[in-house]
mmCIF file of C-alpha atoms in Angstrom:
data_model
loop_
_atom_site.group_PDB
_atom_site.id
_atom_site.type_symbol
_atom_site.label_atom_id
_atom_site.label_comp_id
_atom_site.label_asym_id
_atom_site.label_seq_id
_atom_site.Cartn_x
_atom_site.Cartn_y
_atom_site.Cartn_z
ATOM 1 C CA UNK A 1 20.807 13.538 19.561
ATOM 2 C CA UNK A 2 19.405 10.695 21.935
ATOM 3 C CA UNK A 3 21.150 7.717 22.409
ATOM 4 C CA UNK A 4 18.591 5.622 21.344
ATOM 5 C CA UNK A 5 17.645 7.858 18.218
ATOM 6 C CA UNK A 6 21.308 7.376 16.753
ATOM 7 C CA UNK A 7 21.238 3.824 16.975
ATOM 8 C CA UNK A 8 18.045 4.011 14.872
ATOM 9 C CA UNK A 9 19.756 5.828 11.831
ATOM 10 C CA UNK A 10 22.421 4.843 9.658
ATOM 11 C CA UNK A 11 25.333 7.110 10.011
ATOM 12 C CA UNK A 12 27.386 8.215 7.417
ATOM 13 C CA UNK A 13 29.830 5.372 5.939
ATOM 14 C CA UNK A 14 26.570 3.502 6.079
ATOM 15 C CA UNK A 15 24.785 6.133 3.803
ATOM 16 C CA UNK A 16 27.827 6.552 1.571
ATOM 17 C CA UNK A 17 27.507 2.108 1.042
ATOM 18 C CA UNK A 18 24.097 2.740 0.441
ATOM 19 C CA UNK A 19 24.875 5.319 -2.316
ATOM 20 C CA UNK A 20 27.220 2.913 -4.432
ATOM 21 C CA UNK A 21 24.044 0.306 -4.485
ATOM 22 C CA UNK A 22 21.595 3.142 -5.521
ATOM 23 C CA UNK A 23 23.732 5.002 -8.494
ATOM 24 C CA UNK A 24 24.693 1.570 -9.572
ATOM 25 C CA UNK A 25 20.749 1.354 -10.724
ATOM 26 C CA UNK A 26 20.123 5.126 -11.145
ATOM 27 C CA UNK A 27 20.999 8.717 -11.180
ATOM 28 C CA UNK A 28 21.322 11.716 -8.856
ATOM 29 C CA UNK A 29 17.877 13.792 -9.036
ATOM 30 C CA UNK A 30 18.233 17.606 -9.732
ATOM 31 C CA UNK A 31 17.659 20.087 -7.430
ATOM 32 C CA UNK A 32 16.207 23.335 -8.785
ATOM 33 C CA UNK A 33 15.129 26.603 -7.662
ATOM 34 C CA UNK A 34 12.331 27.765 -9.627
ATOM 35 C CA UNK A 35 11.254 31.660 -9.588
ATOM 36 C CA UNK A 36 7.673 31.408 -9.395
ATOM 37 C CA UNK A 37 7.944 29.480 -6.400
ATOM 38 C CA UNK A 38 10.431 31.917 -5.010
ATOM 39 C CA UNK A 39 7.926 34.846 -5.417
ATOM 40 C CA UNK A 40 4.812 32.860 -4.418
ATOM 41 C CA UNK A 41 6.594 31.836 -1.420
ATOM 42 C CA UNK A 42 8.713 35.113 -0.521
ATOM 43 C CA UNK A 43 11.642 32.755 0.155
ATOM 44 C CA UNK A 44 14.582 30.911 -1.961
ATOM 45 C CA UNK A 45 13.412 27.854 -2.513
ATOM 46 C CA UNK A 46 15.393 24.270 -3.414
ATOM 47 C CA UNK A 47 13.074 21.694 -4.414
ATOM 48 C CA UNK A 48 14.003 18.231 -4.253
ATOM 49 C CA UNK A 49 12.852 16.422 -7.569
ATOM 50 C CA UNK A 50 12.619 12.655 -6.637
ATOM 51 C CA UNK A 51 9.427 12.572 -8.815
ATOM 52 C CA UNK A 52 12.611 12.221 -11.290
ATOM 53 C CA UNK A 53 13.487 9.007 -10.048
ATOM 54 C CA UNK A 54 12.863 5.409 -11.910
ATOM 55 C CA UNK A 55 9.289 4.834 -10.350
ATOM 56 C CA UNK A 56 8.333 8.621 -9.946
ATOM 57 C CA UNK A 57 9.156 8.454 -6.444
ATOM 58 C CA UNK A 58 11.945 8.532 -3.492
ATOM 59 C CA UNK A 59 10.973 5.263 -2.479
ATOM 60 C CA UNK A 60 12.935 3.383 -4.926
ATOM 61 C CA UNK A 61 16.339 4.366 -3.417
ATOM 62 C CA UNK A 62 15.510 2.492 -0.134
ATOM 63 C CA UNK A 63 13.956 -0.585 -2.073
ATOM 64 C CA UNK A 64 17.440 -0.695 -3.887
ATOM 65 C CA UNK A 65 19.397 -0.751 -0.720
ATOM 66 C CA UNK A 66 17.295 -3.610 1.434
ATOM 67 C CA UNK A 67 16.544 -5.893 -1.593
ATOM 68 C CA UNK A 68 20.695 -5.970 -2.272
ATOM 69 C CA UNK A 69 21.451 -6.906 1.191
ATOM 70 C CA UNK A 70 18.753 -9.314 1.508
ATOM 71 C CA UNK A 71 19.854 -10.940 -1.538
ATOM 72 C CA UNK A 72 23.220 -11.621 -0.186
ATOM 73 C CA UNK A 73 22.015 -12.713 2.908
ATOM 74 C CA UNK A 74 19.247 -14.775 2.033
ATOM 75 C CA UNK A 75 20.371 -16.327 -1.387
ATOM 76 C CA UNK A 76 17.608 -18.934 -1.004
ATOM 77 C CA UNK A 77 14.754 -16.672 -0.249
ATOM 78 C CA UNK A 78 11.302 -18.088 -1.218
ATOM 79 C CA UNK A 79 10.051 -14.370 -2.059
ATOM 80 C CA UNK A 80 9.073 -11.160 0.078
ATOM 81 C CA UNK A 81 6.128 -9.619 0.563
ATOM 82 C CA UNK A 82 4.927 -5.967 1.851
ATOM 83 C CA UNK A 83 1.984 -3.717 2.172
ATOM 84 C CA UNK A 84 1.895 -0.131 0.531
ATOM 85 C CA UNK A 85 -0.478 2.374 -1.174
ATOM 86 C CA UNK A 86 2.288 2.306 -4.151
ATOM 87 C CA UNK A 87 5.244 4.152 -3.981
ATOM 88 C CA UNK A 88 6.837 1.753 -1.628
ATOM 89 C CA UNK A 89 5.379 -1.361 -3.480
ATOM 90 C CA UNK A 90 6.679 -0.083 -6.626
ATOM 91 C CA UNK A 91 10.373 0.444 -5.019
ATOM 92 C CA UNK A 92 10.107 -3.315 -3.491
ATOM 93 C CA UNK A 93 9.113 -4.459 -7.120
ATOM 94 C CA UNK A 94 11.686 -3.152 -9.380
ATOM 95 C CA UNK A 95 14.534 -4.141 -6.341
ATOM 96 C CA UNK A 96 13.110 -7.371 -6.420
ATOM 97 C CA UNK A 97 12.724 -8.159 -10.284
ATOM 98 C CA UNK A 98 16.680 -7.048 -10.655
ATOM 99 C CA UNK A 99 17.427 -10.052 -8.185
ATOM 100 C CA UNK A 100 15.151 -12.627 -9.715
ATOM 101 C CA UNK A 101 12.904 -12.749 -6.471
ATOM 102 C CA UNK A 102 9.002 -12.945 -6.785
ATOM 103 C CA UNK A 103 7.218 -10.211 -4.738
ATOM 104 C CA UNK A 104 3.908 -9.881 -3.318
ATOM 105 C CA UNK A 105 2.113 -6.505 -2.689
ATOM 106 C CA UNK A 106 -0.736 -5.748 -0.401
ATOM 107 C CA UNK A 107 -2.526 -2.758 -1.331
ATOM 108 C CA UNK A 108 -6.118 -1.464 0.341
ATOM 109 C CA UNK A 109 -9.453 -2.073 -1.941
ATOM 110 C CA UNK A 110 -9.953 0.988 -4.332
ATOM 111 C CA UNK A 111 -6.029 2.153 -3.988
ATOM 112 C CA UNK A 112 -4.867 3.843 -7.153
ATOM 113 C CA UNK A 113 -5.490 1.884 -10.126
ATOM 114 C CA UNK A 114 -2.150 3.516 -11.858
ATOM 115 C CA UNK A 115 -0.174 2.828 -8.804
ATOM 116 C CA UNK A 116 -1.482 -0.969 -9.099
ATOM 117 C CA UNK A 117 -0.482 -1.269 -12.924
ATOM 118 C CA UNK A 118 2.555 0.064 -12.520
ATOM 119 C CA UNK A 119 3.242 -2.840 -9.712
ATOM 120 C CA UNK A 120 2.010 -5.493 -11.842
ATOM 121 C CA UNK A 121 4.075 -4.361 -14.617
ATOM 122 C CA UNK A 122 7.001 -4.395 -12.837
ATOM 123 C CA UNK A 123 5.917 -8.427 -12.197
ATOM 124 C CA UNK A 124 4.310 -7.859 -8.950
ATOM 125 C CA UNK A 125 1.861 -10.033 -7.761
ATOM 126 C CA UNK A 126 -0.876 -7.978 -6.298
ATOM 127 C CA UNK A 127 -3.184 -8.049 -3.293
ATOM 128 C CA UNK A 128 -6.215 -6.086 -2.692
ATOM 129 C CA UNK A 129 -7.292 -6.574 1.084
ATOM 130 C CA UNK A 130 -8.857 -3.895 3.588
ATOM 131 C CA UNK A 131 -9.964 -0.621 3.494
ATOM 132 C CA UNK A 132 -6.820 1.514 4.887
ATOM 133 C CA UNK A 133 -3.236 0.587 5.136
ATOM 134 C CA UNK A 134 -3.057 -0.428 8.569
ATOM 135 C CA UNK A 135 -5.421 -3.381 7.663
ATOM 136 C CA UNK A 136 -3.292 -4.107 4.269
ATOM 137 C CA UNK A 137 -0.085 -4.032 6.233
ATOM 138 C CA UNK A 138 -1.895 -6.786 8.787
ATOM 139 C CA UNK A 139 -3.033 -8.935 5.774
ATOM 140 C CA UNK A 140 0.596 -9.145 4.697
ATOM 141 C CA UNK A 141 2.160 -9.974 8.098
ATOM 142 C CA UNK A 142 -0.447 -12.953 7.929
ATOM 143 C CA UNK A 143 0.262 -14.011 4.169
ATOM 144 C CA UNK A 144 4.052 -14.139 5.179
ATOM 145 C CA UNK A 145 3.912 -16.494 7.834
ATOM 146 C CA UNK A 146 1.236 -18.499 6.386
ATOM 147 C CA UNK A 147 3.336 -18.842 2.527
ATOM 148 C CA UNK A 148 7.189 -18.702 4.208
ATOM 149 C CA UNK A 149 7.674 -15.066 2.630
ATOM 150 C CA UNK A 150 10.334 -12.372 4.078
ATOM 151 C CA UNK A 151 7.954 -9.458 5.355
ATOM 152 C CA UNK A 152 9.207 -6.164 4.298
ATOM 153 C CA UNK A 153 8.913 -3.503 6.641
ATOM 154 C CA UNK A 154 7.789 0.113 5.784
ATOM 155 C CA UNK A 155 10.493 1.302 7.864
ATOM 156 C CA UNK A 156 13.698 -0.343 8.364
ATOM 157 C CA UNK A 157 17.546 1.142 9.048
ATOM 158 C CA UNK A 158 18.265 0.008 5.258
ATOM 159 C CA UNK A 159 15.519 1.566 3.725
ATOM 160 C CA UNK A 160 16.651 4.578 5.399
ATOM 161 C CA UNK A 161 19.716 4.589 4.380
ATOM 162 C CA UNK A 162 18.684 4.237 1.036
ATOM 163 C CA UNK A 163 16.371 7.051 1.247
ATOM 164 C CA UNK A 164 18.967 8.959 2.810
ATOM 165 C CA UNK A 165 21.024 9.396 -0.338
ATOM 166 C CA UNK A 166 18.301 12.134 -1.436
ATOM 167 C CA UNK A 167 18.980 13.930 1.154
ATOM 168 C CA UNK A 168 22.975 13.690 0.971
ATOM 169 C CA UNK A 169 22.192 15.058 -2.402
ATOM 170 C CA UNK A 170 20.393 18.141 -1.804
ATOM 171 C CA UNK A 171 22.412 19.024 1.102
ATOM 172 C CA UNK A 172 25.642 18.622 -0.381
ATOM 173 C CA UNK A 173 24.564 20.792 -2.812
ATOM 174 C CA UNK A 174 22.909 23.253 -0.550
ATOM 175 C CA UNK A 175 24.076 23.188 2.653
ATOM 176 C CA UNK A 176 23.235 26.359 3.868
ATOM 177 C CA UNK A 177 19.395 25.894 3.950
ATOM 178 C CA UNK A 178 17.884 27.000 7.134
ATOM 179 C CA UNK A 179 15.405 24.599 6.879
ATOM 180 C CA UNK A 180 13.858 21.533 5.026
ATOM 181 C CA UNK A 181 9.782 19.954 5.110
ATOM 182 C CA UNK A 182 9.489 16.749 4.813
ATOM 183 C CA UNK A 183 6.001 14.274 4.761
ATOM 184 C CA UNK A 184 6.174 11.808 6.941
ATOM 185 C CA UNK A 185 3.913 8.973 5.865
ATOM 186 C CA UNK A 186 5.795 5.933 8.005
ATOM 187 C CA UNK A 187 8.422 7.923 8.582
ATOM 188 C CA UNK A 188 11.568 6.880 6.351
ATOM 189 C CA UNK A 189 11.769 10.157 4.312
ATOM 190 C CA UNK A 190 11.783 11.888 7.282
ATOM 191 C CA UNK A 191 14.397 10.031 8.737
ATOM 192 C CA UNK A 192 16.342 9.860 5.955
ATOM 193 C CA UNK A 193 16.284 13.484 6.168
ATOM 194 C CA UNK A 194 17.699 13.864 10.155
ATOM 195 C CA UNK A 195 20.314 10.779 9.171
ATOM 196 C CA UNK A 196 21.952 13.197 6.328
ATOM 197 C CA UNK A 197 21.881 16.099 7.933
ATOM 198 C CA UNK A 198 23.243 14.708 11.201
ATOM 199 C CA UNK A 199 26.243 12.600 9.167
ATOM 200 C CA UNK A 200 27.294 16.122 7.411
ATOM 201 C CA UNK A 201 27.219 18.127 10.605
ATOM 202 C CA UNK A 202 24.485 20.516 9.676
ATOM 203 C CA UNK A 203 22.063 22.640 11.443
ATOM 204 C CA UNK A 204 19.118 22.803 9.057
ATOM 205 C CA UNK A 205 15.845 22.506 10.949
ATOM 206 C CA UNK A 206 13.945 19.689 9.958
ATOM 207 C CA UNK A 207 10.301 20.386 10.210
ATOM 208 C CA UNK A 208 7.544 17.089 9.252
ATOM 209 C CA UNK A 209 4.163 17.364 7.673
ATOM 210 C CA UNK A 210 1.217 15.423 7.974
ATOM 211 C CA UNK A 211 -2.172 15.463 6.499
ATOM 212 C CA UNK A 212 -4.948 16.981 9.135
ATOM 213 C CA UNK A 213 -6.985 13.837 8.170
ATOM 214 C CA UNK A 214 -3.858 11.466 9.099
ATOM 215 C CA UNK A 215 -3.019 12.990 12.377
ATOM 216 C CA UNK A 216 -0.970 9.951 13.934
ATOM 217 C CA UNK A 217 2.597 11.204 13.861
ATOM 218 C CA UNK A 218 1.618 15.151 15.101
ATOM 219 C CA UNK A 219 -0.548 13.597 18.119
ATOM 220 C CA UNK A 220 2.025 11.108 19.186
ATOM 221 C CA UNK A 221 4.970 13.997 18.739
ATOM 222 C CA UNK A 222 2.678 16.621 20.618
ATOM 223 C CA UNK A 223 1.604 13.798 23.167
ATOM 224 C CA UNK A 224 5.079 12.163 23.566
ATOM 225 C CA UNK A 225 3.706 8.619 22.783
ATOM 226 C CA UNK A 226 2.164 6.526 20.345
ATOM 227 C CA UNK A 227 -1.600 7.941 18.877
ATOM 228 C CA UNK A 228 -3.483 6.104 16.665
ATOM 229 C CA UNK A 229 -5.684 8.725 14.672
ATOM 230 C CA UNK A 230 -8.300 7.901 11.894
ATOM 231 C CA UNK A 231 -7.595 8.336 8.094
ATOM 232 C CA UNK A 232 -10.038 10.209 6.193
ATOM 233 C CA UNK A 233 -7.549 12.564 3.462
ATOM 234 C CA UNK A 234 -8.865 11.727 0.010
ATOM 235 C CA UNK A 235 -5.762 13.074 -1.862
ATOM 236 C CA UNK A 236 -2.418 12.009 0.148
ATOM 237 C CA UNK A 237 -2.395 8.428 0.339
ATOM 238 C CA UNK A 238 1.037 8.610 1.094
ATOM 239 C CA UNK A 239 0.763 9.671 4.150
ATOM 240 C CA UNK A 240 -2.322 7.982 5.361
ATOM 241 C CA UNK A 241 -1.087 6.399 8.297
ATOM 242 C CA UNK A 242 -3.469 5.393 11.181
ATOM 243 C CA UNK A 243 -0.522 3.507 13.229
ATOM 244 C CA UNK A 244 2.755 5.228 13.971
ATOM 245 C CA UNK A 245 5.983 3.423 13.319
ATOM 246 C CA UNK A 246 7.700 3.181 16.766
ATOM 247 C CA UNK A 247 11.222 3.464 15.664
ATOM 248 C CA UNK A 248 10.547 5.998 13.050
ATOM 249 C CA UNK A 249 8.157 7.880 16.038
ATOM 250 C CA UNK A 250 11.528 7.935 17.990
ATOM 251 C CA UNK A 251 13.343 9.697 15.581
ATOM 252 C CA UNK A 252 10.740 12.252 15.166
ATOM 253 C CA UNK A 253 10.271 13.058 19.080
ATOM 254 C CA UNK A 254 14.299 13.093 19.187
ATOM 255 C CA UNK A 255 15.016 14.900 16.018
ATOM 256 C CA UNK A 256 12.464 17.058 14.375
ATOM 257 C CA UNK A 257 11.633 20.595 15.074
ATOM 258 C CA UNK A 258 7.954 20.622 14.541
ATOM 259 C CA UNK A 259 4.965 18.748 13.037
ATOM 260 C CA UNK A 260 2.646 20.881 10.894
ATOM 261 C CA UNK A 261 -0.672 19.095 9.215
ATOM 262 C CA UNK A 262 -2.401 20.326 5.711
ATOM 263 C CA UNK A 263 -5.481 19.882 4.647
ATOM 264 C CA UNK A 264 -6.472 18.228 1.652
ATOM 265 C CA UNK A 265 -7.612 21.505 0.033
ATOM 266 C CA UNK A 266 -4.334 22.900 0.930
ATOM 267 C CA UNK A 267 -2.731 19.907 -0.510
ATOM 268 C CA UNK A 268 -5.271 20.335 -3.988
ATOM 269 C CA UNK A 269 -3.830 23.893 -3.958
ATOM 270 C CA UNK A 270 -0.086 22.516 -3.712
ATOM 271 C CA UNK A 271 -0.321 20.397 -6.601
ATOM 272 C CA UNK A 272 -1.625 23.312 -8.960
ATOM 273 C CA UNK A 273 0.994 25.336 -8.116
ATOM 274 C CA UNK A 274 3.679 22.785 -8.730
ATOM 275 C CA UNK A 275 2.298 22.372 -11.804
ATOM 276 C CA UNK A 276 1.979 26.479 -12.850
ATOM 277 C CA UNK A 277 5.290 27.132 -11.332
ATOM 278 C CA UNK A 278 7.117 24.162 -12.540
ATOM 279 C CA UNK A 279 5.231 21.944 -14.975
ATOM 280 C CA UNK A 280 6.156 19.257 -12.806
ATOM 281 C CA UNK A 281 3.771 16.653 -11.549
ATOM 282 C CA UNK A 282 3.089 16.186 -7.565
ATOM 283 C CA UNK A 283 1.082 13.025 -6.516
ATOM 284 C CA UNK A 284 -0.701 14.469 -3.319
ATOM 285 C CA UNK A 285 1.772 13.561 -0.573
ATOM 286 C CA UNK A 286 4.618 14.659 -2.881
ATOM 287 C CA UNK A 287 3.127 17.764 -2.674
ATOM 288 C CA UNK A 288 2.740 18.293 0.977
ATOM 289 C CA UNK A 289 5.993 20.029 1.930
ATOM 290 C CA UNK A 290 4.816 23.158 -0.621
ATOM 291 C CA UNK A 291 1.412 22.928 1.383
ATOM 292 C CA UNK A 292 3.232 23.621 4.505
ATOM 293 C CA UNK A 293 5.090 25.966 2.845
ATOM 294 C CA UNK A 294 2.539 28.358 1.600
ATOM 295 C CA UNK A 295 0.640 27.767 5.030
ATOM 296 C CA UNK A 296 3.744 28.859 7.002
ATOM 297 C CA UNK A 297 3.990 31.638 4.647
ATOM 298 C CA UNK A 298 5.586 34.856 6.649
ATOM 299 C CA UNK A 299 7.528 32.418 8.676
ATOM 300 C CA UNK A 300 9.909 31.534 5.394
ATOM 301 C CA UNK A 301 10.170 35.197 3.882
ATOM 302 C CA UNK A 302 13.608 35.761 3.137
ATOM 303 C CA UNK A 303 14.625 32.283 4.306
ATOM 304 C CA UNK A 304 16.178 29.086 2.335
ATOM 305 C CA UNK A 305 14.100 26.410 2.254
ATOM 306 C CA UNK A 306 14.427 22.732 1.305
ATOM 307 C CA UNK A 307 10.539 21.437 -0.474
ATOM 308 C CA UNK A 308 10.898 17.481 -1.313
ATOM 309 C CA UNK A 309 8.773 16.898 -4.472
ATOM 310 C CA UNK A 310 8.885 13.179 -2.799
ATOM 311 C CA UNK A 311 6.400 11.725 -5.644
ATOM 312 C CA UNK A 312 4.279 12.443 -8.928
ATOM 313 C CA UNK A 313 2.652 9.139 -8.870
ATOM 314 C CA UNK A 314 -0.881 10.800 -9.200
ATOM 315 C CA UNK A 315 -3.732 9.213 -11.462
ATOM 316 C CA UNK A 316 -4.537 11.120 -14.409
ATOM 317 C CA UNK A 317 -8.155 11.537 -14.082
ATOM 318 C CA UNK A 318 -7.479 13.107 -10.096
ATOM 319 C CA UNK A 319 -4.836 15.382 -11.299
ATOM 320 C CA UNK A 320 -7.143 16.485 -14.051
ATOM 321 C CA UNK A 321 -9.332 17.515 -11.405
ATOM 322 C CA UNK A 322 -6.785 18.940 -9.596
ATOM 323 C CA UNK A 323 -5.944 21.058 -12.252
ATOM 324 C CA UNK A 324 -9.561 22.461 -12.936
ATOM 325 C CA UNK A 325 -10.494 23.031 -9.714
ATOM 326 C CA UNK A 326 -10.474 26.796 -9.189
ATOM 327 C CA UNK A 327 -7.543 27.960 -6.681
ATOM 328 C CA UNK A 328 -6.222 31.177 -5.976
ATOM 329 C CA UNK A 329 -2.713 29.665 -6.426
ATOM 330 C CA UNK A 330 -3.311 30.498 -10.119
ATOM 331 C CA UNK A 331 -2.992 34.273 -9.082
ATOM 332 C CA UNK A 332 1.005 33.288 -9.185
ATOM 333 C CA UNK A 333 1.043 34.344 -12.583
ATOM 334 C CA UNK A 334 -0.401 38.047 -12.176
ATOM 335 C CA UNK A 335 2.160 38.922 -9.813
ATOM 336 C CA UNK A 336 4.380 41.602 -10.141
ATOM 337 C CA UNK A 337 7.013 40.051 -12.271
ATOM 338 C CA UNK A 338 9.899 41.779 -11.188
ATOM 339 C CA UNK A 339 12.822 39.425 -10.398
ATOM 340 C CA UNK A 340 13.892 37.304 -7.523
ATOM 341 C CA UNK A 341 16.802 37.600 -5.632
ATOM 342 C CA UNK A 342 19.375 35.491 -7.654
ATOM 343 C CA UNK A 343 19.346 31.818 -6.485
ATOM 344 C CA UNK A 344 22.646 30.877 -4.661
ATOM 345 C CA UNK A 345 24.382 27.920 -6.211
ATOM 346 C CA UNK A 346 23.297 26.115 -9.031
ATOM 347 C CA UNK A 347 21.710 22.419 -10.296
ATOM 348 C CA UNK A 348 23.843 20.347 -7.593
ATOM 349 C CA UNK A 349 23.022 17.245 -9.664
#
């Protein structure tokens, strides 16, 4: 790992300190190996169920750690503000409420109604502005200056330290994973995977996953410099990034083995497959890792693979359309019913 990347990531001591904060508010989430998924992918697959976290997504861990430190360092804070498509905002809302701090969240117009409702239920003051995330973030920065609020970034070392705790759970339970597949939105999940892997001294390959309709991180990874790219995904709002974050991009370029792109159709197929094979609900971004695993196909055969089901916050009407959509993934029910190879290890909670 380069010195620059090392300085951007939390070390093992920082992650373990973050874990004390996280586990004061939530239990570890399970990692499970599902026979139908194993058969569908021809691999031994371990799914990390961050959809079981208190806000239905992994972001909550980072919010808790960030707000814990902020509240201790700035007890007279007037309030916080951030921008989100939903899961980061819920994370900040839940954590801010625990410390009695007012939170304002800016979302794009036309954002998920159910994510918006969930944030409001946490006591967040919601502002709708802009057509996509970057415009919302710039508006949040403006409001922070005007109102004297603390602007919480989408990427920060403390956020990554919190997120790293879920990867530590997975790697501790299944240390011999050959590779993990990680969706990349603003990069905290990907950086958390790298930080936890390195903290434990493992050699697991990390493959980033982006939307084929939001290619900023993939293009930046391939071209060696930050590249903006338009966003047109209709389903994977959690990875709908137009402008890559400078710090997470540096980690991506130094530590990630490759970046693959999945289409909206592939993501919807993965959402449906998750429900058929595990009866878990995955939002679009939450299913990106499985979509990438299906795309990699034979490259994964016989391997031990970690997938993050990073969030399950999809609007009910959207999910109903995904389930009703015709897809070949339903064929997993008709495949040869011979049992898969026994999975090594246990649930590892």
